[in-house]
Short mmCIF file of C-alpha atoms in Angstrom, two decimals:
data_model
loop_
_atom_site.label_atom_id
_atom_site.label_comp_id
_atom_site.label_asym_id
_atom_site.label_seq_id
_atom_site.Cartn_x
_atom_site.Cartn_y
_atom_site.Cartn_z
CA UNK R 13 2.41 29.29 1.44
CA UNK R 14 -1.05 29.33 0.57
CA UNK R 15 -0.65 26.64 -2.13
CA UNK R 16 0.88 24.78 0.35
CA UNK R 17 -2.27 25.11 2.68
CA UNK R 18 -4.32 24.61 -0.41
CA UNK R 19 -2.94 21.28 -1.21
CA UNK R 20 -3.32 20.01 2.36
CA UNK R 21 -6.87 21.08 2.37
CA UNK R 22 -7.11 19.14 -0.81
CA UNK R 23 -5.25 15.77 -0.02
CA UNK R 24 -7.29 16.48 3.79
CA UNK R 25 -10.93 16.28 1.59
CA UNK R 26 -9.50 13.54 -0.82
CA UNK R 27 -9.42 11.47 2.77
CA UNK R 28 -12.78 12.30 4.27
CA UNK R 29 -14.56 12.06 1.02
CA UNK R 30 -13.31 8.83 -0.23
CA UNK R 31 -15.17 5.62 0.08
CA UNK R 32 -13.18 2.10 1.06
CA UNK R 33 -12.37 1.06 -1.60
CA UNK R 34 -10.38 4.15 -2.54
CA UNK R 35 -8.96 4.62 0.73
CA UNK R 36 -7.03 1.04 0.68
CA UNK R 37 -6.11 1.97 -3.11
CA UNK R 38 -4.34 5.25 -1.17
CA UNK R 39 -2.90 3.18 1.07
CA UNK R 40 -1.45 0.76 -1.48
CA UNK R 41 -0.01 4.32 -3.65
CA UNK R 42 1.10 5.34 -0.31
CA UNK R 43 3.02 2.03 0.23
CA UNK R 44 5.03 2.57 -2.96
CA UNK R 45 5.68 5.77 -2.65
CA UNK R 46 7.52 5.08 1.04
CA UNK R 47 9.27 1.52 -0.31
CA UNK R 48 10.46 3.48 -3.61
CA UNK R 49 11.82 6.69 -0.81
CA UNK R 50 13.64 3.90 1.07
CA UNK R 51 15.31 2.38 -1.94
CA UNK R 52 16.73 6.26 -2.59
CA UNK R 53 17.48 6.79 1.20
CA UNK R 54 19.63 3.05 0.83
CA UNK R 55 21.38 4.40 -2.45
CA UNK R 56 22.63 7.76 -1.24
CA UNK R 57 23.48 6.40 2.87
CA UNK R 58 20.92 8.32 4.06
CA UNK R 59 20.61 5.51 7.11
CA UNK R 60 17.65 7.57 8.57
CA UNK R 61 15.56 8.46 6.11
CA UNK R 62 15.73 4.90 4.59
CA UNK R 63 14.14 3.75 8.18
CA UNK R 64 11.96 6.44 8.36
CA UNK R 65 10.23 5.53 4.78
CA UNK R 66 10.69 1.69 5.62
CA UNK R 67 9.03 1.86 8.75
CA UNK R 68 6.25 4.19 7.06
CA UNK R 69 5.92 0.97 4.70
CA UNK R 70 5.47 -1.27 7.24
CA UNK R 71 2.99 1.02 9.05
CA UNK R 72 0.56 1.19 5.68
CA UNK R 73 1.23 -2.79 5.53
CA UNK R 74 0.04 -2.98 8.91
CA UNK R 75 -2.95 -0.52 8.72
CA UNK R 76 -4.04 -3.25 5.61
CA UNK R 77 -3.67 -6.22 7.95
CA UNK R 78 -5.91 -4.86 10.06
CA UNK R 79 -8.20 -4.04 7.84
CA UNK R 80 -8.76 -7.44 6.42
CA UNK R 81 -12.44 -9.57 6.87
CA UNK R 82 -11.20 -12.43 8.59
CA UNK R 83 -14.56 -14.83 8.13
CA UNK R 84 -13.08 -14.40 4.74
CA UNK R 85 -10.94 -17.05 3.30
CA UNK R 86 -8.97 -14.63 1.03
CA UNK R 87 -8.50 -12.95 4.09
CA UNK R 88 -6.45 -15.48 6.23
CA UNK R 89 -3.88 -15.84 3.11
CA UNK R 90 -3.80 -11.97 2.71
CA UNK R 91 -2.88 -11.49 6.39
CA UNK R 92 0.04 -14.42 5.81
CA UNK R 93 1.33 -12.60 2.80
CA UNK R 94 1.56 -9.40 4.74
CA UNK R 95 2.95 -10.67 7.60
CA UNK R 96 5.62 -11.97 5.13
CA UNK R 97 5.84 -8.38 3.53
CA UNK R 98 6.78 -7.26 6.86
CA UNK R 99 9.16 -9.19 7.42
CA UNK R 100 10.96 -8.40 4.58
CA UNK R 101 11.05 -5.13 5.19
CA UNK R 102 12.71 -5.59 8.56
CA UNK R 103 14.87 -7.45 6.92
CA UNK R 104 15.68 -4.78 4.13
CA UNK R 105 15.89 -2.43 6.39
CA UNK R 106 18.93 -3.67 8.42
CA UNK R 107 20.62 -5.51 5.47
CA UNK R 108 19.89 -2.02 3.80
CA UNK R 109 19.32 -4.49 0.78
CA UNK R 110 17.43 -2.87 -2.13
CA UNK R 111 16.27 -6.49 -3.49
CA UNK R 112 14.18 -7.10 -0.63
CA UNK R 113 12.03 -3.88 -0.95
CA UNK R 114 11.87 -4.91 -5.10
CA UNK R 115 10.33 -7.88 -4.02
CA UNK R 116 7.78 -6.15 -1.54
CA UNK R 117 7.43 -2.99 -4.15
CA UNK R 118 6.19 -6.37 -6.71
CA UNK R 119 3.70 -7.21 -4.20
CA UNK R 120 2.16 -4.28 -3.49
CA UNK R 121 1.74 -3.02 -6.85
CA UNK R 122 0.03 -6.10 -7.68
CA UNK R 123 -2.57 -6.01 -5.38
CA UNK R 124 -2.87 -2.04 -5.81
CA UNK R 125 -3.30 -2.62 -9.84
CA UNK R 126 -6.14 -5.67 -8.41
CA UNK R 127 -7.52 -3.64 -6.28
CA UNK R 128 -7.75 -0.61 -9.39
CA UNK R 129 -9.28 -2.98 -11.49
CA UNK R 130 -12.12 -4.03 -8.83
CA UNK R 131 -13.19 -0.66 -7.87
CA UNK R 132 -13.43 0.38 -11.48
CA UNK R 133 -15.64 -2.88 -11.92
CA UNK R 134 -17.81 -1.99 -9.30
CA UNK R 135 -17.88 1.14 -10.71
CA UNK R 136 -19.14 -0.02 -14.15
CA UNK R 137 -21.22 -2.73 -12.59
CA UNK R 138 -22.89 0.84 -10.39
CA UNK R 139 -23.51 3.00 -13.35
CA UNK R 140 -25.20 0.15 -15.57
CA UNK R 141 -26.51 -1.80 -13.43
CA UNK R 142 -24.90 -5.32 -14.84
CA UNK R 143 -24.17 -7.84 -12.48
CA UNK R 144 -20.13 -8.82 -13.28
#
């Protein structure tokens, strides 16, 4: 029991502490891990946990949306791919079609891996003090 506490104070600080960058980077990891739970739930006919997991999926997509600059070009096509996203997942979730959440899972590990690679840039750009 008290490792169990221990690792919720842990994940609870990893929260608070983290800066913006790493906080959309959990909620991309966080993303996955719900779209790769569904595609179990779908593949053992566990109807309810699949839509609990997909509609955790959609949540995190959601929580991104509104996250997103909108006097920010980039911005307006990000919101149209996750509105897309979304979709899908309703879709997957009453086709209870594995393919669909692929697709999405392709998506979001893309931008998580992009979004990786930017925060360790700004990292390196922090520590030496290059422009990139």
């Amino acid at each position: 029991m008290a490792a169990q506490s221990a690792h919720q104070a842990y994940k609870q600080n990893s929260v608070t502490t983290a800066s913006p960058g790493e906080l959309t980077l959990m909620l991309y990891n966080g993303c996955i891990k719900f779209l790769h739970k569904g595609k179990l739930a779908i593949g053992s006919k566990d109807v309810e946990a699949k839509n609990t997991n997909l509609l955790k999926a959609q949540a995190i997509i959601s929580e991104l949306m509104s996250t997103l600059n909108m006097d920010i070009e980039i911005s307006k096509q990000m919101l149209n791919l996750y509105e897309y996203m979304n979709r899908r997942l309703v879709e997957a979730n009453i086709q209870n079609d594995v393919a669909i959440i692929d697709e999405v899972e392709g998506y979001v590990v893309e931008f998580r891996d992009t979004w990786k690679e930017v925060i360790r840039l700004n990292r390196q750009q922090q520590f030496t003090g290059n422009q990139i």
